[in-house]
């Protein structure tokens, strides 16, 4: 188990990363010494991965969890919970609010439209979690202490009128992921080869995305194009999509490895 200074020196490559990690570790210490639930703001996938390493190094994995309001949330909070709570109780106690944006039936709005309008309120991205778009509008997860402000001021996305209601978290509308099955062959189960096949990218482009930290394996960034993948691994390429490896099969006559996968669309 490492102390705060050791963790910051090990993981804090930039000033922003050091600030993020220092805040995270302070929240953990407060939970441990004062005995109540603490939490970060909403974290991006990259921030989540960095915080996960810090949680492991400080020995807090037994009283910490990542939660964004539903399983497989992309953005969420790191929660630290005291001994008298278990993980499920901590999830129920998370300071999250669900706001439902209702649009007119004839209007078409995308995730980008809702997010852009929210950022137009001059609020920080870290107070807004996932935005789940559906036929009636969108379900928006926010920090509890920002809910009333957003309810009062969020009335438009672009030129399209909206109305907002507050809903119980249990009523969150999570659309089932639409998946397509695919298959192909790769020279090897390397991350760059597999990502290129699944997402239709030139291999050089896949390598560049990996090296820039835009590719995640099982929700953790991977900067190594040569990493070997296994059946069941989940891939995320930022701005492109998500996929899961179903199976590696036999070899082709040319020595290529057959691969089956499902991809979110």
PDB file of C-alpha atoms in Angstrom, residues 6-259:
ATOM      1  CA  UNK A   6       4.010   8.003  -3.676  1.00  0.00           C
ATOM      2  CA  UNK A   7       0.805   7.570  -5.681  1.00  0.00           C
ATOM      3  CA  UNK A   8       0.926  11.108  -7.062  1.00  0.00           C
ATOM      4  CA  UNK A   9       4.540  10.616  -8.116  1.00  0.00           C
ATOM      5  CA  UNK A  10       3.772   7.252  -9.697  1.00  0.00           C
ATOM      6  CA  UNK A  11       0.604   8.168 -11.588  1.00  0.00           C
ATOM      7  CA  UNK A  12       0.368  11.951 -11.826  1.00  0.00           C
ATOM      8  CA  UNK A  13       1.996  12.641 -15.164  1.00  0.00           C
ATOM      9  CA  UNK A  14       0.395  16.075 -15.568  1.00  0.00           C
ATOM     10  CA  UNK A  15      -0.807  18.797 -13.260  1.00  0.00           C
ATOM     11  CA  UNK A  16      -4.435  17.933 -14.029  1.00  0.00           C
ATOM     12  CA  UNK A  17      -3.841  14.279 -13.224  1.00  0.00           C
ATOM     13  CA  UNK A  18      -2.206  15.167  -9.914  1.00  0.00           C
ATOM     14  CA  UNK A  19      -5.182  17.358  -8.975  1.00  0.00           C
ATOM     15  CA  UNK A  20      -7.618  14.604  -9.897  1.00  0.00           C
ATOM     16  CA  UNK A  21      -5.725  11.977  -7.915  1.00  0.00           C
ATOM     17  CA  UNK A  22      -5.178  14.254  -4.913  1.00  0.00           C
ATOM     18  CA  UNK A  23      -8.920  14.911  -4.735  1.00  0.00           C
ATOM     19  CA  UNK A  24      -9.692  11.210  -5.056  1.00  0.00           C
ATOM     20  CA  UNK A  25      -7.281  10.252  -2.284  1.00  0.00           C
ATOM     21  CA  UNK A  26      -8.611  12.992  -0.028  1.00  0.00           C
ATOM     22  CA  UNK A  27     -12.127  11.593  -0.498  1.00  0.00           C
ATOM     23  CA  UNK A  28     -10.888   8.124   0.422  1.00  0.00           C
ATOM     24  CA  UNK A  29      -9.148   9.388   3.541  1.00  0.00           C
ATOM     25  CA  UNK A  30     -12.223  11.336   4.646  1.00  0.00           C
ATOM     26  CA  UNK A  31     -14.387   8.244   4.283  1.00  0.00           C
ATOM     27  CA  UNK A  32     -11.915   6.145   6.239  1.00  0.00           C
ATOM     28  CA  UNK A  33     -11.336   8.599   9.087  1.00  0.00           C
ATOM     29  CA  UNK A  34     -14.800  10.154   9.437  1.00  0.00           C
ATOM     30  CA  UNK A  35     -16.948   7.174   8.518  1.00  0.00           C
ATOM     31  CA  UNK A  36     -19.315   8.500   5.880  1.00  0.00           C
ATOM     32  CA  UNK A  37     -19.851   8.078   2.134  1.00  0.00           C
ATOM     33  CA  UNK A  38     -17.706  10.272  -0.091  1.00  0.00           C
ATOM     34  CA  UNK A  39     -17.516  10.588  -3.855  1.00  0.00           C
ATOM     35  CA  UNK A  40     -15.803  12.201  -6.797  1.00  0.00           C
ATOM     36  CA  UNK A  41     -17.543  14.055  -9.598  1.00  0.00           C
ATOM     37  CA  UNK A  42     -18.335  12.258 -12.858  1.00  0.00           C
ATOM     38  CA  UNK A  43     -15.227  10.768 -14.429  1.00  0.00           C
ATOM     39  CA  UNK A  44     -14.437  10.119 -18.073  1.00  0.00           C
ATOM     40  CA  UNK A  45     -13.201   6.672 -19.080  1.00  0.00           C
ATOM     41  CA  UNK A  46      -9.575   7.849 -18.978  1.00  0.00           C
ATOM     42  CA  UNK A  47     -10.029   9.464 -15.568  1.00  0.00           C
ATOM     43  CA  UNK A  48     -11.772   6.364 -14.292  1.00  0.00           C
ATOM     44  CA  UNK A  49      -8.884   4.167 -15.365  1.00  0.00           C
ATOM     45  CA  UNK A  50      -6.348   6.444 -13.663  1.00  0.00           C
ATOM     46  CA  UNK A  51      -8.405   6.551 -10.472  1.00  0.00           C
ATOM     47  CA  UNK A  52      -8.787   2.769 -10.492  1.00  0.00           C
ATOM     48  CA  UNK A  53      -5.003   2.439 -10.345  1.00  0.00           C
ATOM     49  CA  UNK A  54      -4.825   4.892  -7.436  1.00  0.00           C
ATOM     50  CA  UNK A  55      -7.592   3.048  -5.551  1.00  0.00           C
ATOM     51  CA  UNK A  56      -5.648  -0.170  -5.934  1.00  0.00           C
ATOM     52  CA  UNK A  57      -2.345   1.378  -4.825  1.00  0.00           C
ATOM     53  CA  UNK A  58      -3.846   2.966  -1.713  1.00  0.00           C
ATOM     54  CA  UNK A  59      -5.510  -0.305  -0.671  1.00  0.00           C
ATOM     55  CA  UNK A  60      -9.089   0.948  -0.929  1.00  0.00           C
ATOM     56  CA  UNK A  61     -10.577  -1.639  -3.286  1.00  0.00           C
ATOM     57  CA  UNK A  62     -12.640  -3.190  -0.468  1.00  0.00           C
ATOM     58  CA  UNK A  63     -14.631   0.015   0.121  1.00  0.00           C
ATOM     59  CA  UNK A  64     -14.620   1.726  -3.279  1.00  0.00           C
ATOM     60  CA  UNK A  65     -16.710   1.313  -6.410  1.00  0.00           C
ATOM     61  CA  UNK A  66     -17.455   3.063  -9.687  1.00  0.00           C
ATOM     62  CA  UNK A  67     -21.108   3.860 -10.285  1.00  0.00           C
ATOM     63  CA  UNK A  68     -22.914   5.891 -12.929  1.00  0.00           C
ATOM     64  CA  UNK A  69     -26.526   4.982 -12.185  1.00  0.00           C
ATOM     65  CA  UNK A  70     -26.645   1.706 -14.142  1.00  0.00           C
ATOM     66  CA  UNK A  71     -24.422  -1.158 -15.181  1.00  0.00           C
ATOM     67  CA  UNK A  72     -22.070  -0.345 -18.066  1.00  0.00           C
ATOM     68  CA  UNK A  73     -22.336   3.427 -17.533  1.00  0.00           C
ATOM     69  CA  UNK A  74     -19.537   5.183 -19.379  1.00  0.00           C
ATOM     70  CA  UNK A  75     -19.329   8.117 -16.965  1.00  0.00           C
ATOM     71  CA  UNK A  76     -19.700   7.690 -13.232  1.00  0.00           C
ATOM     72  CA  UNK A  77     -18.496   8.547  -9.742  1.00  0.00           C
ATOM     73  CA  UNK A  78     -15.950   6.797  -7.595  1.00  0.00           C
ATOM     74  CA  UNK A  79     -17.717   6.109  -4.304  1.00  0.00           C
ATOM     75  CA  UNK A  80     -15.957   5.377  -1.029  1.00  0.00           C
ATOM     76  CA  UNK A  81     -18.230   3.827   1.579  1.00  0.00           C
ATOM     77  CA  UNK A  82     -17.768   3.130   5.322  1.00  0.00           C
ATOM     78  CA  UNK A  83     -17.971  -0.252   7.051  1.00  0.00           C
ATOM     79  CA  UNK A  84     -21.660   0.002   7.876  1.00  0.00           C
ATOM     80  CA  UNK A  85     -22.583   0.111   4.162  1.00  0.00           C
ATOM     81  CA  UNK A  86     -22.185  -2.585   1.554  1.00  0.00           C
ATOM     82  CA  UNK A  87     -21.696  -2.003  -2.167  1.00  0.00           C
ATOM     83  CA  UNK A  88     -25.405  -2.115  -3.004  1.00  0.00           C
ATOM     84  CA  UNK A  89     -26.265   0.332  -0.227  1.00  0.00           C
ATOM     85  CA  UNK A  90     -23.518   2.639  -1.484  1.00  0.00           C
ATOM     86  CA  UNK A  91     -25.019   2.591  -4.979  1.00  0.00           C
ATOM     87  CA  UNK A  92     -28.439   3.484  -3.566  1.00  0.00           C
ATOM     88  CA  UNK A  93     -26.874   6.313  -1.562  1.00  0.00           C
ATOM     89  CA  UNK A  94     -24.968   7.793  -4.501  1.00  0.00           C
ATOM     90  CA  UNK A  95     -25.815  11.497  -4.962  1.00  0.00           C
ATOM     91  CA  UNK A  96     -27.259  11.058  -8.441  1.00  0.00           C
ATOM     92  CA  UNK A  97     -30.395  12.592  -9.917  1.00  0.00           C
ATOM     93  CA  UNK A  98     -32.253  11.542 -13.044  1.00  0.00           C
ATOM     94  CA  UNK A  99     -33.686  14.299 -15.222  1.00  0.00           C
ATOM     95  CA  UNK A 100     -35.848  13.422 -18.210  1.00  0.00           C
ATOM     96  CA  UNK A 101     -35.849  15.837 -21.131  1.00  0.00           C
ATOM     97  CA  UNK A 102     -39.080  15.665 -23.120  1.00  0.00           C
ATOM     98  CA  UNK A 103     -38.988  16.849 -26.737  1.00  0.00           C
ATOM     99  CA  UNK A 104     -41.705  17.373 -29.295  1.00  0.00           C
ATOM    100  CA  UNK A 105     -42.519  14.277 -31.275  1.00  0.00           C
ATOM    101  CA  UNK A 106     -41.466  15.811 -34.595  1.00  0.00           C
ATOM    102  CA  UNK A 107     -38.078  17.036 -33.337  1.00  0.00           C
ATOM    103  CA  UNK A 108     -34.909  15.031 -33.807  1.00  0.00           C
ATOM    104  CA  UNK A 109     -32.147  15.554 -31.254  1.00  0.00           C
ATOM    105  CA  UNK A 110     -28.870  13.711 -30.784  1.00  0.00           C
ATOM    106  CA  UNK A 111     -26.608  13.119 -27.801  1.00  0.00           C
ATOM    107  CA  UNK A 112     -24.430  15.967 -29.057  1.00  0.00           C
ATOM    108  CA  UNK A 113     -27.419  18.335 -29.128  1.00  0.00           C
ATOM    109  CA  UNK A 114     -28.309  17.644 -25.496  1.00  0.00           C
ATOM    110  CA  UNK A 115     -24.715  17.831 -24.293  1.00  0.00           C
ATOM    111  CA  UNK A 116     -24.016  21.044 -26.190  1.00  0.00           C
ATOM    112  CA  UNK A 117     -27.091  22.688 -24.718  1.00  0.00           C
ATOM    113  CA  UNK A 118     -26.116  21.617 -21.198  1.00  0.00           C
ATOM    114  CA  UNK A 119     -22.606  22.995 -21.621  1.00  0.00           C
ATOM    115  CA  UNK A 120     -24.228  26.213 -22.839  1.00  0.00           C
ATOM    116  CA  UNK A 121     -25.519  26.640 -19.279  1.00  0.00           C
ATOM    117  CA  UNK A 122     -21.869  27.212 -18.274  1.00  0.00           C
ATOM    118  CA  UNK A 123     -21.756  24.136 -16.060  1.00  0.00           C
ATOM    119  CA  UNK A 124     -18.805  21.800 -15.857  1.00  0.00           C
ATOM    120  CA  UNK A 125     -18.849  18.508 -17.761  1.00  0.00           C
ATOM    121  CA  UNK A 126     -17.997  16.718 -14.522  1.00  0.00           C
ATOM    122  CA  UNK A 127     -21.467  17.355 -13.047  1.00  0.00           C
ATOM    123  CA  UNK A 128     -23.208  15.530 -15.906  1.00  0.00           C
ATOM    124  CA  UNK A 129     -23.078  11.776 -16.376  1.00  0.00           C
ATOM    125  CA  UNK A 130     -24.409   9.686 -19.230  1.00  0.00           C
ATOM    126  CA  UNK A 131     -27.077  11.058 -21.544  1.00  0.00           C
ATOM    127  CA  UNK A 132     -29.347   8.282 -22.794  1.00  0.00           C
ATOM    128  CA  UNK A 133     -31.293   9.348 -25.873  1.00  0.00           C
ATOM    129  CA  UNK A 134     -34.668   7.723 -26.565  1.00  0.00           C
ATOM    130  CA  UNK A 135     -37.775   8.357 -28.680  1.00  0.00           C
ATOM    131  CA  UNK A 136     -39.374  10.776 -26.208  1.00  0.00           C
ATOM    132  CA  UNK A 137     -36.203  12.744 -25.515  1.00  0.00           C
ATOM    133  CA  UNK A 138     -33.334  11.824 -23.209  1.00  0.00           C
ATOM    134  CA  UNK A 139     -32.592  10.613 -19.689  1.00  0.00           C
ATOM    135  CA  UNK A 140     -29.789  12.656 -18.160  1.00  0.00           C
ATOM    136  CA  UNK A 141     -27.856  11.683 -15.034  1.00  0.00           C
ATOM    137  CA  UNK A 142     -26.487  14.596 -13.015  1.00  0.00           C
ATOM    138  CA  UNK A 143     -25.076  15.279  -9.583  1.00  0.00           C
ATOM    139  CA  UNK A 144     -27.812  15.784  -7.024  1.00  0.00           C
ATOM    140  CA  UNK A 145     -26.636  19.274  -6.071  1.00  0.00           C
ATOM    141  CA  UNK A 146     -26.943  20.467  -9.703  1.00  0.00           C
ATOM    142  CA  UNK A 147     -30.380  19.005 -10.399  1.00  0.00           C
ATOM    143  CA  UNK A 148     -32.481  22.028  -9.418  1.00  0.00           C
ATOM    144  CA  UNK A 149     -30.302  24.452 -11.382  1.00  0.00           C
ATOM    145  CA  UNK A 150     -30.608  22.338 -14.523  1.00  0.00           C
ATOM    146  CA  UNK A 151     -34.348  21.879 -14.032  1.00  0.00           C
ATOM    147  CA  UNK A 152     -34.754  25.655 -13.891  1.00  0.00           C
ATOM    148  CA  UNK A 153     -32.538  26.592 -16.817  1.00  0.00           C
ATOM    149  CA  UNK A 154     -32.443  23.731 -19.325  1.00  0.00           C
ATOM    150  CA  UNK A 155     -35.318  24.523 -21.684  1.00  0.00           C
ATOM    151  CA  UNK A 156     -33.819  24.272 -25.172  1.00  0.00           C
ATOM    152  CA  UNK A 157     -31.452  22.157 -27.235  1.00  0.00           C
ATOM    153  CA  UNK A 158     -30.494  24.345 -30.145  1.00  0.00           C
ATOM    154  CA  UNK A 159     -33.792  25.882 -31.243  1.00  0.00           C
ATOM    155  CA  UNK A 160     -35.860  22.922 -30.085  1.00  0.00           C
ATOM    156  CA  UNK A 161     -37.997  23.380 -26.985  1.00  0.00           C
ATOM    157  CA  UNK A 162     -37.681  20.947 -24.089  1.00  0.00           C
ATOM    158  CA  UNK A 163     -39.488  20.293 -20.842  1.00  0.00           C
ATOM    159  CA  UNK A 164     -37.764  18.604 -17.923  1.00  0.00           C
ATOM    160  CA  UNK A 165     -39.042  16.354 -15.180  1.00  0.00           C
ATOM    161  CA  UNK A 166     -37.302  14.701 -12.306  1.00  0.00           C
ATOM    162  CA  UNK A 167     -37.672  10.921 -12.194  1.00  0.00           C
ATOM    163  CA  UNK A 168     -36.631   8.170  -9.763  1.00  0.00           C
ATOM    164  CA  UNK A 169     -33.317   6.578 -10.685  1.00  0.00           C
ATOM    165  CA  UNK A 170     -35.079   3.220 -10.866  1.00  0.00           C
ATOM    166  CA  UNK A 171     -37.050   4.546 -13.842  1.00  0.00           C
ATOM    167  CA  UNK A 172     -33.945   5.159 -15.952  1.00  0.00           C
ATOM    168  CA  UNK A 173     -34.540   4.184 -19.558  1.00  0.00           C
ATOM    169  CA  UNK A 174     -31.570   2.162 -20.684  1.00  0.00           C
ATOM    170  CA  UNK A 175     -32.172   0.995 -24.217  1.00  0.00           C
ATOM    171  CA  UNK A 176     -30.867  -2.513 -24.863  1.00  0.00           C
ATOM    172  CA  UNK A 177     -27.672  -2.344 -26.864  1.00  0.00           C
ATOM    173  CA  UNK A 178     -28.168  -3.052 -30.541  1.00  0.00           C
ATOM    174  CA  UNK A 179     -25.482  -5.500 -31.537  1.00  0.00           C
ATOM    175  CA  UNK A 180     -24.426  -6.893 -34.859  1.00  0.00           C
ATOM    176  CA  UNK A 181     -22.451 -10.074 -35.207  1.00  0.00           C
ATOM    177  CA  UNK A 182     -19.332 -10.146 -37.304  1.00  0.00           C
ATOM    178  CA  UNK A 183     -16.426 -12.342 -38.173  1.00  0.00           C
ATOM    179  CA  UNK A 184     -13.159 -12.195 -40.027  1.00  0.00           C
ATOM    180  CA  UNK A 185      -9.540 -13.167 -39.783  1.00  0.00           C
ATOM    181  CA  UNK A 186      -6.484 -11.459 -38.324  1.00  0.00           C
ATOM    182  CA  UNK A 187      -2.777 -12.120 -38.490  1.00  0.00           C
ATOM    183  CA  UNK A 188      -2.698 -12.457 -34.683  1.00  0.00           C
ATOM    184  CA  UNK A 189      -4.866 -11.553 -31.654  1.00  0.00           C
ATOM    185  CA  UNK A 190      -2.954  -8.278 -31.241  1.00  0.00           C
ATOM    186  CA  UNK A 191      -5.043  -5.294 -30.193  1.00  0.00           C
ATOM    187  CA  UNK A 192      -4.204  -3.241 -33.298  1.00  0.00           C
ATOM    188  CA  UNK A 193      -5.084  -6.083 -35.665  1.00  0.00           C
ATOM    189  CA  UNK A 194      -8.361  -6.889 -33.925  1.00  0.00           C
ATOM    190  CA  UNK A 195      -9.446  -3.238 -33.572  1.00  0.00           C
ATOM    191  CA  UNK A 196      -8.679  -2.617 -37.244  1.00  0.00           C
ATOM    192  CA  UNK A 197     -10.807  -5.577 -38.309  1.00  0.00           C
ATOM    193  CA  UNK A 198     -13.782  -4.927 -36.039  1.00  0.00           C
ATOM    194  CA  UNK A 199     -14.042  -1.185 -36.607  1.00  0.00           C
ATOM    195  CA  UNK A 200     -12.980  -1.107 -40.247  1.00  0.00           C
ATOM    196  CA  UNK A 201      -9.843   0.952 -39.618  1.00  0.00           C
ATOM    197  CA  UNK A 202      -6.504   0.878 -41.414  1.00  0.00           C
ATOM    198  CA  UNK A 203      -4.079  -0.868 -39.071  1.00  0.00           C
ATOM    199  CA  UNK A 204      -1.845   2.222 -38.885  1.00  0.00           C
ATOM    200  CA  UNK A 205      -4.865   4.292 -37.846  1.00  0.00           C
ATOM    201  CA  UNK A 206      -5.741   1.738 -35.161  1.00  0.00           C
ATOM    202  CA  UNK A 207      -2.172   1.894 -33.858  1.00  0.00           C
ATOM    203  CA  UNK A 208      -2.274   5.690 -33.691  1.00  0.00           C
ATOM    204  CA  UNK A 209      -5.540   5.645 -31.768  1.00  0.00           C
ATOM    205  CA  UNK A 210      -4.124   3.122 -29.305  1.00  0.00           C
ATOM    206  CA  UNK A 211      -0.970   5.168 -28.734  1.00  0.00           C
ATOM    207  CA  UNK A 212      -3.085   8.303 -28.121  1.00  0.00           C
ATOM    208  CA  UNK A 213      -5.051   6.541 -25.361  1.00  0.00           C
ATOM    209  CA  UNK A 214      -8.290   6.365 -27.342  1.00  0.00           C
ATOM    210  CA  UNK A 215      -8.661   2.592 -27.151  1.00  0.00           C
ATOM    211  CA  UNK A 216      -9.863   0.791 -24.024  1.00  0.00           C
ATOM    212  CA  UNK A 217      -9.752  -2.902 -23.186  1.00  0.00           C
ATOM    213  CA  UNK A 218     -12.255  -3.892 -20.489  1.00  0.00           C
ATOM    214  CA  UNK A 219     -12.731  -0.186 -19.623  1.00  0.00           C
ATOM    215  CA  UNK A 220      -9.007   0.384 -19.117  1.00  0.00           C
ATOM    216  CA  UNK A 221      -6.883   2.343 -21.603  1.00  0.00           C
ATOM    217  CA  UNK A 222      -4.259   0.277 -23.386  1.00  0.00           C
ATOM    218  CA  UNK A 223      -1.331   2.036 -25.042  1.00  0.00           C
ATOM    219  CA  UNK A 224       0.264  -1.118 -26.411  1.00  0.00           C
ATOM    220  CA  UNK A 225      -0.769  -2.107 -29.952  1.00  0.00           C
ATOM    221  CA  UNK A 226       0.904  -5.488 -29.426  1.00  0.00           C
ATOM    222  CA  UNK A 227      -1.300  -6.476 -26.462  1.00  0.00           C
ATOM    223  CA  UNK A 228      -2.820  -9.927 -27.024  1.00  0.00           C
ATOM    224  CA  UNK A 229      -6.576 -10.195 -26.560  1.00  0.00           C
ATOM    225  CA  UNK A 230      -8.704 -13.050 -25.210  1.00  0.00           C
ATOM    226  CA  UNK A 231     -12.240 -14.265 -25.743  1.00  0.00           C
ATOM    227  CA  UNK A 232     -14.680 -12.120 -23.780  1.00  0.00           C
ATOM    228  CA  UNK A 233     -12.539  -8.975 -23.883  1.00  0.00           C
ATOM    229  CA  UNK A 234     -14.469  -5.752 -24.443  1.00  0.00           C
ATOM    230  CA  UNK A 235     -13.067  -3.048 -26.725  1.00  0.00           C
ATOM    231  CA  UNK A 236     -13.973   0.619 -26.860  1.00  0.00           C
ATOM    232  CA  UNK A 237     -12.577   2.993 -29.473  1.00  0.00           C
ATOM    233  CA  UNK A 238     -13.512   6.552 -28.537  1.00  0.00           C
ATOM    234  CA  UNK A 239     -15.659   8.165 -31.172  1.00  0.00           C
ATOM    235  CA  UNK A 240     -16.026   4.890 -33.092  1.00  0.00           C
ATOM    236  CA  UNK A 241     -17.840   2.274 -31.019  1.00  0.00           C
ATOM    237  CA  UNK A 242     -17.754  -0.721 -28.702  1.00  0.00           C
ATOM    238  CA  UNK A 243     -17.368  -4.419 -29.315  1.00  0.00           C
ATOM    239  CA  UNK A 244     -16.851  -7.734 -27.552  1.00  0.00           C
ATOM    240  CA  UNK A 245     -14.777 -10.680 -28.722  1.00  0.00           C
ATOM    241  CA  UNK A 246     -16.929 -13.797 -28.802  1.00  0.00           C
ATOM    242  CA  UNK A 247     -14.437 -16.409 -29.933  1.00  0.00           C
ATOM    243  CA  UNK A 248     -11.164 -17.073 -31.656  1.00  0.00           C
ATOM    244  CA  UNK A 249     -11.452 -19.990 -34.055  1.00  0.00           C
ATOM    245  CA  UNK A 250      -9.104 -22.051 -36.199  1.00  0.00           C
ATOM    246  CA  UNK A 251      -6.489 -20.966 -38.691  1.00  0.00           C
ATOM    247  CA  UNK A 252      -6.993 -20.273 -42.389  1.00  0.00           C
ATOM    248  CA  UNK A 253      -4.843 -21.854 -45.064  1.00  0.00           C
ATOM    249  CA  UNK A 254      -2.770 -18.695 -45.062  1.00  0.00           C
ATOM    250  CA  UNK A 255      -2.155 -18.930 -41.325  1.00  0.00           C
ATOM    251  CA  UNK A 256      -4.633 -16.249 -40.252  1.00  0.00           C
ATOM    252  CA  UNK A 257      -6.694 -16.560 -37.086  1.00  0.00           C
ATOM    253  CA  UNK A 258     -10.497 -16.592 -37.392  1.00  0.00           C
ATOM    254  CA  UNK A 259     -12.385 -14.236 -35.075  1.00  0.00           C
TER     255      UNK A 259
END
